[in-house]
Amino acid sequence: MNLYMMDEFYKIKSYSDKNYPDHRFIDIHGIKVYYNRTLNGGGSIQGPCYASYAENKFGNVNHVYEWCSGPGYIGFELLGRNLCNELTLADIHKPAIDTINITIQENSLTNVNVYHSNNLQSIDRHKKFDLIVGNPPHWQRKVDLLKWPERLYLDLDWQLHKNFYNDIHNFMHENSIISVIENAMTSDLSDWNIMIQNNKNLEFVDYGWLEGDNRILLNERQPFLYIVNTKYRV
């Protein structure tokens, strides 16, 4: 029997599974999404909020790619709400990939692809994504007070972002959109606009603020979190 508890930080129900004693899972619209505490960098609360934003902003798209996916909270929210037909997830951290494979197996998912990849390096270059989402590391310096593993929050000199914006156009087509969550305490639009402008294939569209979602018992703007939207330049 699965037992549930309120997630100790994000106040959503999580469940145990005797087959995976080191993991818990949350129910995302009928998909059991597995995780453990070391993999949760905020995506479990941001996934529902972002999916509500994407539903209003983009509606249904064919293929979603989640950059820096961790367990895939955002991607599985979009898939569970039928906002995409196919999902690709990638992360540099092998335990995150192993956990995604548990989710795929336990839910018998046939429309989810997963890559163990340093940024975009190992992704099939033939893939083209309609919507590229993500909750990447938000800080470019070490912050001891966060008490998180550095891989969850730290992007020194924004090198991860720079490599992403330099290469991502290879996975886009005319109607593709990049839509990622950032943190206004540690960055502003000028940081990303420089990277976007340096790639002649990309063009900044707009930005918005992440709003609360009833599923996680929040009903207002999430403090400091904003969404940057970029399109493929024709």
GROMACS .gro file of C-alpha atoms in nm:
model
  234
    1MET     CA    1   0.000   0.000   0.000
    2ASN     CA    2   0.128   0.348  -0.085
    3LEU     CA    3   0.128   0.599   0.198
    4TYR     CA    4   0.113   0.969   0.135
    5MET     CA    5   0.247   1.267   0.323
    6MET     CA    6   0.263   1.636   0.258
    7ASP     CA    7   0.589   1.721   0.086
    8GLU     CA    8   0.801   1.872   0.363
    9PHE     CA    9   0.874   2.195   0.173
   10TYR     CA   10   0.625   2.236  -0.108
   11LYS     CA   11   0.303   2.126   0.068
   12ILE     CA   12   0.182   1.885  -0.198
   13LYS     CA   13   0.101   1.518  -0.144
   14SER     CA   14   0.384   1.272  -0.204
   15TYR     CA   15   0.365   0.895  -0.182
   16SER     CA   16   0.596   0.610  -0.086
   17ASP     CA   17   0.653   0.304  -0.302
   18LYS     CA   18   0.799  -0.012  -0.145
   19ASN     CA   19   0.969  -0.098  -0.476
   20TYR     CA   20   1.173   0.224  -0.462
   21PRO     CA   21   1.249   0.293  -0.094
   22ASP     CA   22   1.484   0.581  -0.173
   23HIS     CA   23   1.221   0.765  -0.375
   24ARG     CA   24   0.876   0.913  -0.340
   25PHE     CA   25   0.636   1.011  -0.613
   26ILE     CA   26   0.375   1.278  -0.673
   27ASP     CA   27   0.064   1.229  -0.883
   28ILE     CA   28   0.068   1.465  -1.180
   29HIS     CA   29  -0.266   1.424  -1.356
   30GLY     CA   30  -0.248   1.046  -1.338
   31ILE     CA   31   0.130   1.020  -1.397
   32LYS     CA   32   0.332   0.893  -1.099
   33VAL     CA   33   0.642   1.115  -1.110
   34TYR     CA   34   0.927   0.984  -0.894
   35TYR     CA   35   1.188   1.197  -0.718
   36ASN     CA   36   1.398   1.215  -0.404
   37ARG     CA   37   1.492   1.511  -0.190
   38THR     CA   38   1.829   1.564  -0.360
   39LEU     CA   39   1.661   1.609  -0.699
   40ASN     CA   40   1.402   1.872  -0.608
   41GLY     CA   41   1.529   2.221  -0.687
   42GLY     CA   42   1.184   2.380  -0.680
   43GLY     CA   43   1.031   2.213  -0.983
   44SER     CA   44   0.755   2.038  -0.791
   45ILE     CA   45   0.599   2.374  -0.707
   46GLN     CA   46   0.696   2.549  -1.030
   47GLY     CA   47   0.570   2.271  -1.258
   48PRO     CA   48   0.198   2.328  -1.192
   49CYS     CA   49   0.243   2.705  -1.202
   50TYR     CA   50   0.431   2.696  -1.531
   51ALA     CA   51   0.184   2.451  -1.689
   52SER     CA   52  -0.103   2.691  -1.618
   53TYR     CA   53   0.098   2.971  -1.777
   54ALA     CA   54   0.184   2.758  -2.083
   55GLU     CA   55  -0.176   2.647  -2.127
   56ASN     CA   56  -0.288   3.008  -2.158
   57LYS     CA   57   0.017   3.124  -2.355
   58PHE     CA   58   0.082   2.839  -2.599
   59GLY     CA   59  -0.197   2.580  -2.574
   60ASN     CA   60  -0.118   2.232  -2.706
   61VAL     CA   61   0.212   2.179  -2.888
   62ASN     CA   62   0.352   1.866  -3.046
   63HIS     CA   63   0.695   1.820  -2.887
   64VAL     CA   64   0.828   1.968  -2.561
   65TYR     CA   65   1.190   1.961  -2.445
   66GLU     CA   66   1.269   2.024  -2.078
   67TRP     CA   67   1.620   2.164  -2.029
   68CYS     CA   68   1.789   2.084  -1.694
   69SER     CA   69   1.493   1.860  -1.627
   70GLY     CA   70   1.577   1.699  -1.294
   71PRO     CA   71   1.291   1.449  -1.241
   72GLY     CA   72   1.087   1.624  -1.511
   73TYR     CA   73   0.830   1.811  -1.303
   74ILE     CA   74   0.756   2.073  -1.569
   75GLY     CA   75   0.756   1.835  -1.864
   76PHE     CA   76   0.532   1.580  -1.695
   77GLU     CA   77   0.289   1.857  -1.593
   78LEU     CA   78   0.258   1.957  -1.959
   79LEU     CA   79   0.222   1.594  -2.068
   80GLY     CA   80  -0.031   1.518  -1.794
   81ARG     CA   81  -0.245   1.815  -1.897
   82ASN     CA   82  -0.233   1.704  -2.262
   83LEU     CA   83  -0.044   2.020  -2.354
   84CYS     CA   84   0.208   1.821  -2.557
   85ASN     CA   85   0.206   1.496  -2.753
   86GLU     CA   86   0.572   1.405  -2.703
   87LEU     CA   87   0.819   1.492  -2.428
   88THR     CA   88   1.199   1.491  -2.423
   89LEU     CA   89   1.389   1.533  -2.096
   90ALA     CA   90   1.762   1.579  -2.037
   91ASP     CA   91   1.988   1.639  -1.741
   92ILE     CA   92   2.360   1.613  -1.661
   93HIS     CA   93   2.294   1.437  -1.327
   94LYS     CA   94   2.274   1.060  -1.378
   95PRO     CA   95   2.050   0.994  -1.071
   96ALA     CA   96   1.793   1.229  -1.224
   97ILE     CA   97   1.798   1.027  -1.546
   98ASP     CA   98   1.764   0.700  -1.352
   99THR     CA   99   1.464   0.847  -1.171
  100ILE     CA  100   1.300   0.959  -1.494
  101ASN     CA  101   1.341   0.605  -1.624
  102ILE     CA  102   1.152   0.479  -1.317
  103THR     CA  103   0.869   0.721  -1.401
  104ILE     CA  104   0.865   0.606  -1.763
  105GLN     CA  105   0.861   0.240  -1.663
  106GLU     CA  106   0.601   0.266  -1.387
  107ASN     CA  107   0.362   0.461  -1.612
  108SER     CA  108   0.434   0.261  -1.933
  109LEU     CA  109   0.503   0.586  -2.119
  110THR     CA  110   0.591   0.547  -2.487
  111ASN     CA  111   0.603   0.916  -2.581
  112VAL     CA  112   0.881   1.026  -2.345
  113ASN     CA  113   1.250   1.039  -2.444
  114VAL     CA  114   1.534   1.088  -2.196
  115TYR     CA  115   1.900   1.186  -2.242
  116HIS     CA  116   2.189   1.191  -1.999
  117SER     CA  117   2.350   1.504  -2.138
  118ASN     CA  118   2.584   1.786  -2.046
  119ASN     CA  119   2.359   2.071  -2.158
  120LEU     CA  120   2.270   1.990  -2.523
  121GLN     CA  121   2.575   1.784  -2.613
  122SER     CA  122   2.420   1.435  -2.620
  123ILE     CA  123   2.078   1.521  -2.765
  124ASP     CA  124   1.993   1.378  -3.105
  125ARG     CA  125   2.069   1.660  -3.350
  126HIS     CA  126   1.778   1.550  -3.568
  127LYS     CA  127   1.530   1.642  -3.293
  128LYS     CA  128   1.325   1.958  -3.338
  129PHE     CA  129   1.121   2.089  -3.046
  130ASP     CA  130   0.813   2.310  -3.057
  131LEU     CA  131   0.839   2.434  -2.698
  132ILE     CA  132   1.159   2.434  -2.492
  133VAL     CA  133   1.103   2.480  -2.119
  134GLY     CA  134   1.318   2.467  -1.810
  135ASN     CA  135   1.394   2.567  -1.456
  136PRO     CA  136   1.775   2.602  -1.483
  137PRO     CA  137   2.017   2.695  -1.200
  138HIS     CA  138   1.944   3.058  -1.108
  139TRP     CA  139   2.257   3.173  -0.927
  140GLN     CA  140   2.602   3.255  -1.064
  141ARG     CA  141   2.774   3.253  -0.726
  142LYS     CA  142   2.782   3.015  -0.429
  143VAL     CA  143   2.524   3.083  -0.159
  144ASP     CA  144   2.579   2.884   0.162
  145LEU     CA  145   2.239   2.979   0.304
  146LEU     CA  146   2.056   2.784   0.033
  147LYS     CA  147   2.169   2.450   0.178
  148TRP     CA  148   2.115   2.288  -0.162
  149PRO     CA  149   2.360   2.088  -0.372
  150GLU     CA  150   2.541   2.336  -0.596
  151ARG     CA  151   2.426   2.156  -0.911
  152LEU     CA  152   2.067   2.260  -0.831
  153TYR     CA  153   2.130   2.634  -0.816
  154LEU     CA  154   2.480   2.729  -0.935
  155ASP     CA  155   2.569   2.843  -1.288
  156LEU     CA  156   2.909   3.010  -1.258
  157ASP     CA  157   2.939   3.311  -1.489
  158TRP     CA  158   2.614   3.191  -1.653
  159GLN     CA  159   2.820   2.944  -1.857
  160LEU     CA  160   2.539   2.688  -1.867
  161HIS     CA  161   2.302   2.953  -2.001
  162LYS     CA  162   2.557   3.083  -2.251
  163ASN     CA  163   2.614   2.737  -2.397
  164PHE     CA  164   2.240   2.675  -2.412
  165TYR     CA  165   2.156   2.997  -2.597
  166ASN     CA  166   2.450   2.944  -2.829
  167ASP     CA  167   2.338   2.597  -2.943
  168ILE     CA  168   1.963   2.566  -2.892
  169HIS     CA  169   1.867   2.696  -3.238
  170ASN     CA  170   1.990   2.363  -3.378
  171PHE     CA  171   1.685   2.202  -3.217
  172MET     CA  172   1.430   2.463  -3.328
  173HIS     CA  173   1.221   2.537  -3.634
  174GLU     CA  174   1.027   2.839  -3.756
  175ASN     CA  175   0.754   2.820  -3.492
  176SER     CA  176   0.962   2.703  -3.196
  177ILE     CA  177   0.962   2.891  -2.867
  178ILE     CA  178   1.202   2.885  -2.570
  179SER     CA  179   1.022   2.957  -2.243
  180VAL     CA  180   1.230   2.925  -1.925
  181ILE     CA  181   1.191   3.024  -1.560
  182GLU     CA  182   1.445   3.263  -1.410
  183ASN     CA  183   1.495   3.441  -1.078
  184ALA     CA  184   1.469   3.819  -1.051
  185MET     CA  185   1.679   3.822  -0.731
  186THR     CA  186   1.982   3.698  -0.923
  187SER     CA  187   1.931   3.808  -1.285
  188ASP     CA  188   1.738   4.038  -1.513
  189LEU     CA  189   1.642   4.043  -1.880
  190SER     CA  190   1.966   4.211  -1.982
  191ASP     CA  191   2.158   3.896  -1.885
  192TRP     CA  192   1.964   3.681  -2.131
  193ASN     CA  193   1.914   3.946  -2.399
  194ILE     CA  194   2.289   3.960  -2.457
  195MET     CA  195   2.299   3.583  -2.509
  196ILE     CA  196   1.992   3.588  -2.730
  197GLN     CA  197   2.124   3.873  -2.944
  198ASN     CA  198   2.456   3.690  -2.986
  199ASN     CA  199   2.270   3.410  -3.162
  200LYS     CA  200   2.144   3.543  -3.496
  201ASN     CA  201   1.886   3.261  -3.505
  202LEU     CA  202   1.707   3.379  -3.189
  203GLU     CA  203   1.485   3.675  -3.104
  204PHE     CA  204   1.347   3.784  -2.765
  205VAL     CA  205   0.965   3.782  -2.752
  206ASP     CA  206   0.846   3.886  -2.405
  207TYR     CA  207   0.848   3.788  -2.041
  208GLY     CA  208   0.588   3.715  -1.774
  209TRP     CA  209   0.563   3.635  -1.403
  210LEU     CA  210   0.498   3.292  -1.262
  211GLU     CA  211   0.156   3.282  -1.097
  212GLY     CA  212   0.020   3.050  -0.826
  213ASP     CA  213  -0.181   2.738  -0.904
  214ASN     CA  214  -0.465   2.581  -0.705
  215ARG     CA  215  -0.299   2.239  -0.715
  216ILE     CA  216  -0.021   2.358  -0.486
  217LEU     CA  217  -0.240   2.574  -0.262
  218LEU     CA  218  -0.101   2.903  -0.393
  219ASN     CA  219  -0.310   3.173  -0.556
  220GLU     CA  220  -0.078   3.461  -0.625
  221ARG     CA  221   0.239   3.559  -0.809
  222GLN     CA  222   0.542   3.354  -0.715
  223PRO     CA  223   0.798   3.595  -0.565
  224PHE     CA  224   1.092   3.674  -0.788
  225LEU     CA  225   1.023   3.411  -1.056
  226TYR     CA  226   0.978   3.528  -1.414
  227ILE     CA  227   0.953   3.354  -1.752
  228VAL     CA  228   1.163   3.453  -2.054
  229ASN     CA  229   1.019   3.375  -2.398
  230THR     CA  230   1.240   3.358  -2.708
  231LYS     CA  231   1.155   3.251  -3.063
  232TYR     CA  232   1.343   3.116  -3.360
  233ARG     CA  233   1.429   3.404  -3.594
  234VAL     CA  234   1.313   3.336  -3.951
   0.00000   0.00000   0.00000
